[in-house]
Structures are given as structure tokens and as C-alpha cells.
């Protein structure tokens, strides 16, 4: 059985409880497909006051996370001494990746998550927005990941996103129905529209073809809806999507489809 162990270093371990107990992640933990250990960085800060941040050299305001508590926490959690040249060299010796969650990192995409799935252990370090001492980047972390082009107050929510995305990829975590659904639609296209009962709701119906019981026609309709939606909303995805010759012909016939989303949001 494939399983991944996550160590999460954070100043706010209490933020994770609900997310990691519920639904797919909770189930995956119970089944032993994932282990998640939360570590409070403050526990590794020296001194009576356990100070974890300080003002920046050179001024400029905001508080910066100090290097010592984070280096100490990694050493304790992994049971390793970080050599003079820094941790990154230990990656080649089989030590787990140390991933800093930061808006300066590589954008998280499905392909990034698939690559990380190759490791049986991952250490996630949650930065606070104002930043971490640069020596953490230079001599400790091996990867930096961002979850999108917007500003979060800290890396915690991003770490939850990363754990969720990776956990869903572990073989056996998703049930059969969920996995089949994923296979047929994660080929780089947006989802087609979904409907469930009732067949008429407040006067609004469901496309006739979905009620026809004609499986091949339904599949063709769904595929075409996915293509249409992707072209309208996320044409950038089509460059990397797995497309058949029939798909390409259909897309070419559609021509330029304007976005069907509220333009005041989608233009920004
Ligand atoms: Cl990983 N951290 C913070 N603070 N903000 C972000 C982010 C991470 N990804 C996008 N915005």
C-alpha cells in the first residue's frame, strides 16, 4: 500500500484540525494511506519567551520568522544534524524534501503534486506572509510552492491545499466511482455540466439527451460540453490537454467562443 507521511511545521497547528479530520483526508488517515504530524515551531524556539520572529535588518516593517526555531524543528523532526553547507545536500542522500509554502514559490499544479507523490515523506514549512529569514531558503528548504497569485496571511491554508491535492492521488484513497470520474475527466479539461433529480426543478429542465438512456450519445455530449467549456473559460488548458482528432475537429468548428463567465470577474 502506498502511504505518505507529512510533517507540518507551523506556528498555528490548531488551524488544521477540522480540515484533516473531515471527508477524504480523514478517511485516508484512518485507512493508513496518509499520516500527518503537526509540529509547533514555537516549541523549538530557545529562551523563556520562545520568540519565533523579529524585525527585519534594514528596516521596512513587518516581522520576519527567525531561522533558529525552524532549523531546530527540522533537526528534531528528522533526527538529523544539518551540515554546514545546508540541508539541500541531504536531499540526494534520501532525506525528504523540505517544502516552504510561500507566494514566491513555484505555482502548484496537478503535475507538481504528481511529482511529489514519488516521496514517502514530505516536510511542509508554513511561512507567514511578511516572510522568513532568507537563510531558511538558502540553506534549509529544497522546494518552494505557492498555491496561486493572491496573498494569504500565511502558508497554513496552502499546506492544507497541498496535502489535499496529494492525498487524492495516492492509490486506493479515492473509491472506485470517484477514481473513474477522475480518470475520465482529469485529462486536462474542465468538467461538463452535471444534473441530478428532479428532472424538472422550478420549471427548469435537464438536457433531453441525459434522460435518453443512450450511453454513447450521452458520452459524446459530455465530451463536447467539456471541450466547449474549456475553450470558453480556460483556453490555455487546451495546449496540454489529451485531445483526439474528433475533439480537434469539434473545437475548430466552434471557432472563437467568448467566455460564458461574468466578464467583470474574468477580465481581471
Ligand atoms: Cl503558499 N503563502 C502565502 N502566504 N500566500 C500565498 C501562498 C502561500 N500561495 C498563494 N498565496
PDB file of C-alpha atoms and ligand atoms in Angstrom:
ATOM      1  CA  UNK A   1       0.000   0.000   0.000  1.00  0.00           C
ATOM      2  CA  UNK A   2       1.256   3.462  -0.892  1.00  0.00           C
ATOM      3  CA  UNK A   3       1.319   5.867   2.004  1.00  0.00           C
ATOM      4  CA  UNK A   4       2.774   9.311   2.593  1.00  0.00           C
ATOM      5  CA  UNK A   5       3.894  10.834   5.870  1.00  0.00           C
ATOM      6  CA  UNK A   6       3.522  14.610   6.128  1.00  0.00           C
ATOM      7  CA  UNK A   7       5.315  16.628   8.794  1.00  0.00           C
ATOM      8  CA  UNK A   8       3.879  20.126   9.018  1.00  0.00           C
ATOM      9  CA  UNK A   9       5.870  22.849  10.783  1.00  0.00           C
ATOM     10  CA  UNK A  10       3.669  25.776  11.743  1.00  0.00           C
ATOM     11  CA  UNK A  11       3.076  28.441  14.358  1.00  0.00           C
ATOM     12  CA  UNK A  12      -0.654  27.615  14.232  1.00  0.00           C
ATOM     13  CA  UNK A  13      -1.188  23.843  14.452  1.00  0.00           C
ATOM     14  CA  UNK A  14      -4.741  24.369  15.698  1.00  0.00           C
ATOM     15  CA  UNK A  15      -5.770  25.643  12.243  1.00  0.00           C
ATOM     16  CA  UNK A  16      -5.552  22.148  10.736  1.00  0.00           C
ATOM     17  CA  UNK A  17      -7.898  20.086  12.914  1.00  0.00           C
ATOM     18  CA  UNK A  18     -11.203  20.311  11.038  1.00  0.00           C
ATOM     19  CA  UNK A  19      -9.761  20.001   7.545  1.00  0.00           C
ATOM     20  CA  UNK A  20      -7.655  16.945   8.357  1.00  0.00           C
ATOM     21  CA  UNK A  21     -10.423  15.099  10.201  1.00  0.00           C
ATOM     22  CA  UNK A  22     -13.137  15.501   7.593  1.00  0.00           C
ATOM     23  CA  UNK A  23     -14.027  13.594   4.413  1.00  0.00           C
ATOM     24  CA  UNK A  24     -11.300  12.220   2.133  1.00  0.00           C
ATOM     25  CA  UNK A  25      -8.244  13.182   4.192  1.00  0.00           C
ATOM     26  CA  UNK A  26      -9.855  11.897   7.404  1.00  0.00           C
ATOM     27  CA  UNK A  27     -10.750   8.624   5.715  1.00  0.00           C
ATOM     28  CA  UNK A  28      -7.260   8.293   4.188  1.00  0.00           C
ATOM     29  CA  UNK A  29      -5.692   8.768   7.630  1.00  0.00           C
ATOM     30  CA  UNK A  30      -7.942   6.127   9.173  1.00  0.00           C
ATOM     31  CA  UNK A  31      -7.069   3.722   6.358  1.00  0.00           C
ATOM     32  CA  UNK A  32      -3.332   4.388   6.844  1.00  0.00           C
ATOM     33  CA  UNK A  33      -2.802   5.960   3.411  1.00  0.00           C
ATOM     34  CA  UNK A  34      -1.570   9.182   4.991  1.00  0.00           C
ATOM     35  CA  UNK A  35      -0.025  10.162   8.286  1.00  0.00           C
ATOM     36  CA  UNK A  36       0.055  13.794   9.318  1.00  0.00           C
ATOM     37  CA  UNK A  37       2.199  15.043  12.182  1.00  0.00           C
ATOM     38  CA  UNK A  38       1.822  18.670  13.240  1.00  0.00           C
ATOM     39  CA  UNK A  39       4.791  20.389  14.889  1.00  0.00           C
ATOM     40  CA  UNK A  40       4.607  23.762  16.595  1.00  0.00           C
ATOM     41  CA  UNK A  41       7.647  25.813  15.557  1.00  0.00           C
ATOM     42  CA  UNK A  42       7.372  27.725  18.840  1.00  0.00           C
ATOM     43  CA  UNK A  43       8.296  24.531  20.731  1.00  0.00           C
ATOM     44  CA  UNK A  44      11.729  24.697  19.066  1.00  0.00           C
ATOM     45  CA  UNK A  45      12.436  28.359  19.814  1.00  0.00           C
ATOM     46  CA  UNK A  46      15.076  28.894  22.512  1.00  0.00           C
ATOM     47  CA  UNK A  47      14.615  31.041  25.626  1.00  0.00           C
ATOM     48  CA  UNK A  48      11.871  31.537  28.135  1.00  0.00           C
ATOM     49  CA  UNK A  49       9.781  33.583  25.717  1.00  0.00           C
ATOM     50  CA  UNK A  50      10.184  31.229  22.742  1.00  0.00           C
ATOM     51  CA  UNK A  51      10.497  34.086  20.279  1.00  0.00           C
ATOM     52  CA  UNK A  52       9.931  32.982  16.667  1.00  0.00           C
ATOM     53  CA  UNK A  53      10.089  36.277  14.773  1.00  0.00           C
ATOM     54  CA  UNK A  54      11.934  39.599  14.783  1.00  0.00           C
ATOM     55  CA  UNK A  55      12.109  42.912  12.930  1.00  0.00           C
ATOM     56  CA  UNK A  56      13.934  42.946   9.569  1.00  0.00           C
ATOM     57  CA  UNK A  57      17.541  44.149   9.223  1.00  0.00           C
ATOM     58  CA  UNK A  58      17.466  47.278   7.097  1.00  0.00           C
ATOM     59  CA  UNK A  59      14.038  48.239   8.383  1.00  0.00           C
ATOM     60  CA  UNK A  60      10.884  48.181   6.355  1.00  0.00           C
ATOM     61  CA  UNK A  61       8.378  46.917   8.865  1.00  0.00           C
ATOM     62  CA  UNK A  62       6.654  43.585   9.234  1.00  0.00           C
ATOM     63  CA  UNK A  63       8.056  40.693  11.235  1.00  0.00           C
ATOM     64  CA  UNK A  64      10.381  38.018   9.858  1.00  0.00           C
ATOM     65  CA  UNK A  65      10.461  34.401  11.000  1.00  0.00           C
ATOM     66  CA  UNK A  66      13.815  33.679  12.676  1.00  0.00           C
ATOM     67  CA  UNK A  67      15.959  30.873  11.267  1.00  0.00           C
ATOM     68  CA  UNK A  68      16.867  29.080  14.509  1.00  0.00           C
ATOM     69  CA  UNK A  69      13.430  27.759  15.542  1.00  0.00           C
ATOM     70  CA  UNK A  70      12.790  26.378  12.056  1.00  0.00           C
ATOM     71  CA  UNK A  71      16.260  24.794  11.684  1.00  0.00           C
ATOM     72  CA  UNK A  72      15.880  23.284  15.194  1.00  0.00           C
ATOM     73  CA  UNK A  73      12.412  21.950  14.379  1.00  0.00           C
ATOM     74  CA  UNK A  74      13.637  20.239  11.196  1.00  0.00           C
ATOM     75  CA  UNK A  75      16.591  18.685  13.037  1.00  0.00           C
ATOM     76  CA  UNK A  76      14.324  17.360  15.780  1.00  0.00           C
ATOM     77  CA  UNK A  77      11.602  16.087  13.486  1.00  0.00           C
ATOM     78  CA  UNK A  78      14.005  14.309  11.108  1.00  0.00           C
ATOM     79  CA  UNK A  79      16.582  13.357  13.728  1.00  0.00           C
ATOM     80  CA  UNK A  80      19.383  14.784  11.582  1.00  0.00           C
ATOM     81  CA  UNK A  81      22.032  17.438  12.033  1.00  0.00           C
ATOM     82  CA  UNK A  82      22.022  19.989   9.254  1.00  0.00           C
ATOM     83  CA  UNK A  83      25.539  20.164   7.784  1.00  0.00           C
ATOM     84  CA  UNK A  84      27.440  23.422   7.264  1.00  0.00           C
ATOM     85  CA  UNK A  85      26.606  23.629   3.580  1.00  0.00           C
ATOM     86  CA  UNK A  86      22.929  23.285   4.438  1.00  0.00           C
ATOM     87  CA  UNK A  87      20.183  20.729   4.234  1.00  0.00           C
ATOM     88  CA  UNK A  88      19.641  20.791   0.479  1.00  0.00           C
ATOM     89  CA  UNK A  89      22.628  18.423   0.082  1.00  0.00           C
ATOM     90  CA  UNK A  90      20.836  15.828   2.221  1.00  0.00           C
ATOM     91  CA  UNK A  91      18.057  15.509  -0.349  1.00  0.00           C
ATOM     92  CA  UNK A  92      20.418  13.446  -2.534  1.00  0.00           C
ATOM     93  CA  UNK A  93      21.084  11.152   0.434  1.00  0.00           C
ATOM     94  CA  UNK A  94      17.416  10.208   0.578  1.00  0.00           C
ATOM     95  CA  UNK A  95      16.186  12.705   3.146  1.00  0.00           C
ATOM     96  CA  UNK A  96      12.700  14.028   2.457  1.00  0.00           C
ATOM     97  CA  UNK A  97      12.036  17.248   0.558  1.00  0.00           C
ATOM     98  CA  UNK A  98      11.591  20.336   2.762  1.00  0.00           C
ATOM     99  CA  UNK A  99       8.887  22.426   1.166  1.00  0.00           C
ATOM    100  CA  UNK A 100       8.330  26.054   2.098  1.00  0.00           C
ATOM    101  CA  UNK A 101       4.825  27.377   1.373  1.00  0.00           C
ATOM    102  CA  UNK A 102       5.305  30.907   0.100  1.00  0.00           C
ATOM    103  CA  UNK A 103       3.770  33.198  -2.524  1.00  0.00           C
ATOM    104  CA  UNK A 104       7.255  33.311  -4.112  1.00  0.00           C
ATOM    105  CA  UNK A 105       7.220  29.585  -4.870  1.00  0.00           C
ATOM    106  CA  UNK A 106       6.507  27.504  -7.961  1.00  0.00           C
ATOM    107  CA  UNK A 107       2.785  27.519  -8.797  1.00  0.00           C
ATOM    108  CA  UNK A 108       1.052  24.373  -7.583  1.00  0.00           C
ATOM    109  CA  UNK A 109      -0.422  22.405 -10.469  1.00  0.00           C
ATOM    110  CA  UNK A 110      -1.643  18.845 -10.705  1.00  0.00           C
ATOM    111  CA  UNK A 111       1.714  17.890 -12.305  1.00  0.00           C
ATOM    112  CA  UNK A 112       3.658  19.275  -9.309  1.00  0.00           C
ATOM    113  CA  UNK A 113       1.532  17.182  -6.951  1.00  0.00           C
ATOM    114  CA  UNK A 114       2.109  14.068  -9.087  1.00  0.00           C
ATOM    115  CA  UNK A 115       5.886  14.571  -8.832  1.00  0.00           C
ATOM    116  CA  UNK A 116       5.764  14.907  -5.044  1.00  0.00           C
ATOM    117  CA  UNK A 117       3.807  11.650  -4.837  1.00  0.00           C
ATOM    118  CA  UNK A 118       7.115   9.867  -5.531  1.00  0.00           C
ATOM    119  CA  UNK A 119       8.273  10.626  -1.947  1.00  0.00           C
ATOM    120  CA  UNK A 120       7.135   8.645   1.069  1.00  0.00           C
ATOM    121  CA  UNK A 121       7.721  11.587   3.404  1.00  0.00           C
ATOM    122  CA  UNK A 122       7.299  15.333   2.897  1.00  0.00           C
ATOM    123  CA  UNK A 123       8.083  18.155   5.323  1.00  0.00           C
ATOM    124  CA  UNK A 124       5.965  21.279   4.882  1.00  0.00           C
ATOM    125  CA  UNK A 125       7.054  24.573   6.420  1.00  0.00           C
ATOM    126  CA  UNK A 126       4.389  27.235   6.763  1.00  0.00           C
ATOM    127  CA  UNK A 127       5.764  30.751   6.373  1.00  0.00           C
ATOM    128  CA  UNK A 128       3.906  33.830   7.482  1.00  0.00           C
ATOM    129  CA  UNK A 129       3.236  36.376   4.775  1.00  0.00           C
ATOM    130  CA  UNK A 130       5.757  39.042   5.812  1.00  0.00           C
ATOM    131  CA  UNK A 131       8.423  36.471   5.267  1.00  0.00           C
ATOM    132  CA  UNK A 132      11.114  34.181   6.561  1.00  0.00           C
ATOM    133  CA  UNK A 133      14.819  34.827   7.031  1.00  0.00           C
ATOM    134  CA  UNK A 134      16.479  34.236   3.652  1.00  0.00           C
ATOM    135  CA  UNK A 135      18.888  31.645   5.131  1.00  0.00           C
ATOM    136  CA  UNK A 136      15.903  29.320   5.515  1.00  0.00           C
ATOM    137  CA  UNK A 137      15.534  29.448   1.727  1.00  0.00           C
ATOM    138  CA  UNK A 138      19.259  29.194   1.036  1.00  0.00           C
ATOM    139  CA  UNK A 139      20.375  26.506   3.464  1.00  0.00           C
ATOM    140  CA  UNK A 140      17.277  24.596   4.520  1.00  0.00           C
ATOM    141  CA  UNK A 141      14.394  24.241   2.117  1.00  0.00           C
ATOM    142  CA  UNK A 142      14.595  22.200  -1.066  1.00  0.00           C
ATOM    143  CA  UNK A 143      11.371  23.384  -2.727  1.00  0.00           C
ATOM    144  CA  UNK A 144       9.140  26.471  -2.545  1.00  0.00           C
ATOM    145  CA  UNK A 145       5.485  26.224  -3.534  1.00  0.00           C
ATOM    146  CA  UNK A 146       2.729  28.829  -3.978  1.00  0.00           C
ATOM    147  CA  UNK A 147      -0.938  27.945  -4.495  1.00  0.00           C
ATOM    148  CA  UNK A 148      -1.848  30.962  -6.625  1.00  0.00           C
ATOM    149  CA  UNK A 149      -1.399  34.614  -7.429  1.00  0.00           C
ATOM    150  CA  UNK A 150      -3.018  36.176  -4.395  1.00  0.00           C
ATOM    151  CA  UNK A 151      -1.888  36.901  -0.850  1.00  0.00           C
ATOM    152  CA  UNK A 152      -2.701  34.624   2.082  1.00  0.00           C
ATOM    153  CA  UNK A 153      -1.903  35.529   5.679  1.00  0.00           C
ATOM    154  CA  UNK A 154       0.348  32.505   5.974  1.00  0.00           C
ATOM    155  CA  UNK A 155       1.300  29.161   4.478  1.00  0.00           C
ATOM    156  CA  UNK A 156      -1.119  27.099   6.585  1.00  0.00           C
ATOM    157  CA  UNK A 157      -4.080  27.175   4.197  1.00  0.00           C
ATOM    158  CA  UNK A 158      -1.696  26.487   1.313  1.00  0.00           C
ATOM    159  CA  UNK A 159      -0.305  23.460   3.201  1.00  0.00           C
ATOM    160  CA  UNK A 160      -3.856  22.133   3.634  1.00  0.00           C
ATOM    161  CA  UNK A 161      -4.410  22.530  -0.106  1.00  0.00           C
ATOM    162  CA  UNK A 162      -1.170  20.704  -0.906  1.00  0.00           C
ATOM    163  CA  UNK A 163      -1.978  17.817   1.462  1.00  0.00           C
ATOM    164  CA  UNK A 164      -5.463  17.514  -0.052  1.00  0.00           C
ATOM    165  CA  UNK A 165      -4.233  17.522  -3.657  1.00  0.00           C
ATOM    166  CA  UNK A 166      -1.519  14.907  -2.975  1.00  0.00           C
ATOM    167  CA  UNK A 167      -3.717  12.688  -0.797  1.00  0.00           C
ATOM    168  CA  UNK A 168      -6.317  12.364  -3.549  1.00  0.00           C
ATOM    169  CA  UNK A 169      -3.596  10.993  -5.854  1.00  0.00           C
ATOM    170  CA  UNK A 170      -2.493   8.182  -3.516  1.00  0.00           C
ATOM    171  CA  UNK A 171      -3.662   4.873  -4.996  1.00  0.00           C
ATOM    172  CA  UNK A 172      -6.632   3.494  -3.055  1.00  0.00           C
ATOM    173  CA  UNK A 173      -7.631   6.778  -1.403  1.00  0.00           C
ATOM    174  CA  UNK A 174     -10.495   7.524  -3.760  1.00  0.00           C
ATOM    175  CA  UNK A 175     -13.310   4.994  -4.043  1.00  0.00           C
ATOM    176  CA  UNK A 176     -13.941   3.314  -7.388  1.00  0.00           C
ATOM    177  CA  UNK A 177     -16.637   5.731  -8.518  1.00  0.00           C
ATOM    178  CA  UNK A 178     -14.556   8.792  -7.592  1.00  0.00           C
ATOM    179  CA  UNK A 179     -11.444   7.403  -9.275  1.00  0.00           C
ATOM    180  CA  UNK A 180     -13.261   6.529 -12.511  1.00  0.00           C
ATOM    181  CA  UNK A 181     -14.713  10.008 -12.585  1.00  0.00           C
ATOM    182  CA  UNK A 182     -11.235  11.464 -12.094  1.00  0.00           C
ATOM    183  CA  UNK A 183      -9.695   9.287 -14.838  1.00  0.00           C
ATOM    184  CA  UNK A 184     -12.227  10.246 -17.436  1.00  0.00           C
ATOM    185  CA  UNK A 185     -12.119  13.958 -16.702  1.00  0.00           C
ATOM    186  CA  UNK A 186      -8.749  14.953 -15.343  1.00  0.00           C
ATOM    187  CA  UNK A 187      -7.197  14.759 -18.801  1.00  0.00           C
ATOM    188  CA  UNK A 188      -6.715  18.497 -18.608  1.00  0.00           C
ATOM    189  CA  UNK A 189     -10.246  19.672 -19.454  1.00  0.00           C
ATOM    190  CA  UNK A 190     -12.908  21.370 -17.359  1.00  0.00           C
ATOM    191  CA  UNK A 191     -15.889  19.311 -16.219  1.00  0.00           C
ATOM    192  CA  UNK A 192     -19.072  19.071 -18.278  1.00  0.00           C
ATOM    193  CA  UNK A 193     -22.351  20.228 -16.623  1.00  0.00           C
ATOM    194  CA  UNK A 194     -23.904  17.833 -14.112  1.00  0.00           C
ATOM    195  CA  UNK A 195     -27.571  17.324 -13.205  1.00  0.00           C
ATOM    196  CA  UNK A 196     -29.418  15.162 -10.712  1.00  0.00           C
ATOM    197  CA  UNK A 197     -33.103  14.623  -9.827  1.00  0.00           C
ATOM    198  CA  UNK A 198     -35.642  16.143 -10.171  1.00  0.00           C
ATOM    199  CA  UNK A 199     -35.931  16.213 -13.984  1.00  0.00           C
ATOM    200  CA  UNK A 200     -37.832  19.465 -13.643  1.00  0.00           C
ATOM    201  CA  UNK A 201     -36.982  21.995 -10.910  1.00  0.00           C
ATOM    202  CA  UNK A 202     -38.945  25.248 -10.629  1.00  0.00           C
ATOM    203  CA  UNK A 203     -39.751  24.975 -14.310  1.00  0.00           C
ATOM    204  CA  UNK A 204     -36.117  24.332 -15.324  1.00  0.00           C
ATOM    205  CA  UNK A 205     -35.429  21.089 -17.127  1.00  0.00           C
ATOM    206  CA  UNK A 206     -32.447  18.824 -17.776  1.00  0.00           C
ATOM    207  CA  UNK A 207     -30.978  18.347 -21.280  1.00  0.00           C
ATOM    208  CA  UNK A 208     -33.103  15.673 -23.033  1.00  0.00           C
ATOM    209  CA  UNK A 209     -30.074  13.676 -24.081  1.00  0.00           C
ATOM    210  CA  UNK A 210     -29.210  12.887 -20.434  1.00  0.00           C
ATOM    211  CA  UNK A 211     -32.658  11.323 -19.980  1.00  0.00           C
ATOM    212  CA  UNK A 212     -32.469   9.368 -23.243  1.00  0.00           C
ATOM    213  CA  UNK A 213     -30.603   6.378 -21.834  1.00  0.00           C
ATOM    214  CA  UNK A 214     -28.406   6.339 -24.953  1.00  0.00           C
ATOM    215  CA  UNK A 215     -24.968   5.875 -23.406  1.00  0.00           C
ATOM    216  CA  UNK A 216     -22.835   6.664 -26.471  1.00  0.00           C
ATOM    217  CA  UNK A 217     -24.750   9.859 -27.207  1.00  0.00           C
ATOM    218  CA  UNK A 218     -24.504  10.924 -23.561  1.00  0.00           C
ATOM    219  CA  UNK A 219     -20.743  10.393 -23.603  1.00  0.00           C
ATOM    220  CA  UNK A 220     -20.334  12.402 -26.787  1.00  0.00           C
ATOM    221  CA  UNK A 221     -22.458  15.223 -25.336  1.00  0.00           C
ATOM    222  CA  UNK A 222     -20.390  15.277 -22.134  1.00  0.00           C
ATOM    223  CA  UNK A 223     -17.107  15.306 -24.011  1.00  0.00           C
ATOM    224  CA  UNK A 224     -18.262  18.157 -26.221  1.00  0.00           C
ATOM    225  CA  UNK A 225     -19.531  20.162 -23.259  1.00  0.00           C
ATOM    226  CA  UNK A 226     -16.120  19.739 -21.596  1.00  0.00           C
ATOM    227  CA  UNK A 227     -14.370  20.944 -24.735  1.00  0.00           C
ATOM    228  CA  UNK A 228     -16.755  23.874 -25.174  1.00  0.00           C
ATOM    229  CA  UNK A 229     -16.394  24.964 -21.561  1.00  0.00           C
ATOM    230  CA  UNK A 230     -12.628  24.684 -21.608  1.00  0.00           C
ATOM    231  CA  UNK A 231     -12.420  26.717 -24.811  1.00  0.00           C
ATOM    232  CA  UNK A 232     -14.704  29.406 -23.374  1.00  0.00           C
ATOM    233  CA  UNK A 233     -13.249  29.657 -19.875  1.00  0.00           C
ATOM    234  CA  UNK A 234      -9.707  28.277 -19.901  1.00  0.00           C
ATOM    235  CA  UNK A 235      -8.398  28.102 -23.468  1.00  0.00           C
ATOM    236  CA  UNK A 236      -4.862  27.962 -22.017  1.00  0.00           C
ATOM    237  CA  UNK A 237      -5.593  24.414 -20.803  1.00  0.00           C
ATOM    238  CA  UNK A 238      -6.198  23.087 -24.320  1.00  0.00           C
ATOM    239  CA  UNK A 239      -2.495  23.283 -25.190  1.00  0.00           C
ATOM    240  CA  UNK A 240      -1.721  20.452 -22.725  1.00  0.00           C
ATOM    241  CA  UNK A 241      -4.988  18.503 -22.888  1.00  0.00           C
ATOM    242  CA  UNK A 242      -5.218  14.995 -24.311  1.00  0.00           C
ATOM    243  CA  UNK A 243      -7.288  15.577 -27.454  1.00  0.00           C
ATOM    244  CA  UNK A 244      -8.462  13.119 -30.085  1.00  0.00           C
ATOM    245  CA  UNK A 245      -8.752  14.009 -33.765  1.00  0.00           C
ATOM    246  CA  UNK A 246     -12.545  14.222 -33.280  1.00  0.00           C
ATOM    247  CA  UNK A 247     -12.006  16.648 -30.377  1.00  0.00           C
ATOM    248  CA  UNK A 248      -9.816  18.874 -32.555  1.00  0.00           C
ATOM    249  CA  UNK A 249     -12.350  18.933 -35.364  1.00  0.00           C
ATOM    250  CA  UNK A 250     -15.124  19.837 -32.918  1.00  0.00           C
ATOM    251  CA  UNK A 251     -13.027  22.651 -31.403  1.00  0.00           C
ATOM    252  CA  UNK A 252     -12.068  24.023 -34.804  1.00  0.00           C
ATOM    253  CA  UNK A 253     -15.768  24.154 -35.764  1.00  0.00           C
ATOM    254  CA  UNK A 254     -16.568  26.083 -32.579  1.00  0.00           C
ATOM    255  CA  UNK A 255     -14.155  28.835 -33.563  1.00  0.00           C
ATOM    256  CA  UNK A 256     -13.750  31.695 -31.097  1.00  0.00           C
ATOM    257  CA  UNK A 257     -16.159  31.166 -28.236  1.00  0.00           C
ATOM    258  CA  UNK A 258     -16.468  34.119 -25.880  1.00  0.00           C
ATOM    259  CA  UNK A 259     -16.181  33.397 -22.160  1.00  0.00           C
ATOM    260  CA  UNK A 260     -19.513  32.483 -20.553  1.00  0.00           C
ATOM    261  CA  UNK A 261     -18.369  33.834 -17.176  1.00  0.00           C
ATOM    262  CA  UNK A 262     -19.227  37.230 -15.708  1.00  0.00           C
ATOM    263  CA  UNK A 263     -16.833  39.453 -17.603  1.00  0.00           C
ATOM    264  CA  UNK A 264     -16.293  41.836 -14.670  1.00  0.00           C
ATOM    265  CA  UNK A 265     -14.541  38.971 -12.877  1.00  0.00           C
ATOM    266  CA  UNK A 266     -12.966  37.033 -15.715  1.00  0.00           C
ATOM    267  CA  UNK A 267     -11.235  40.056 -17.258  1.00  0.00           C
ATOM    268  CA  UNK A 268      -9.104  40.772 -14.183  1.00  0.00           C
TER     269      UNK A 268
HETATM  270 CL1  LIG B   1       1.986  29.272  -0.111  1.00  0.00          CL
HETATM  271  N1  LIG B   1       1.588  31.539   1.190  1.00  0.00           N
HETATM  272  C1  LIG B   1       1.081  32.771   1.301  1.00  0.00           C
HETATM  273  N2  LIG B   1       1.319  33.462   2.406  1.00  0.00           N
HETATM  274  N3  LIG B   1       0.349  33.344   0.360  1.00  0.00           N
HETATM  275  C2  LIG B   1       0.112  32.632  -0.736  1.00  0.00           C
HETATM  276  C3  LIG B   1       0.612  31.330  -0.913  1.00  0.00           C
HETATM  277  C4  LIG B   1       1.365  30.806   0.082  1.00  0.00           C
HETATM  278  N4  LIG B   1       0.211  30.885  -2.120  1.00  0.00           N
HETATM  279  C5  LIG B   1      -0.511  31.869  -2.644  1.00  0.00           C
HETATM  280  N5  LIG B   1      -0.569  32.921  -1.825  1.00  0.00           N
END
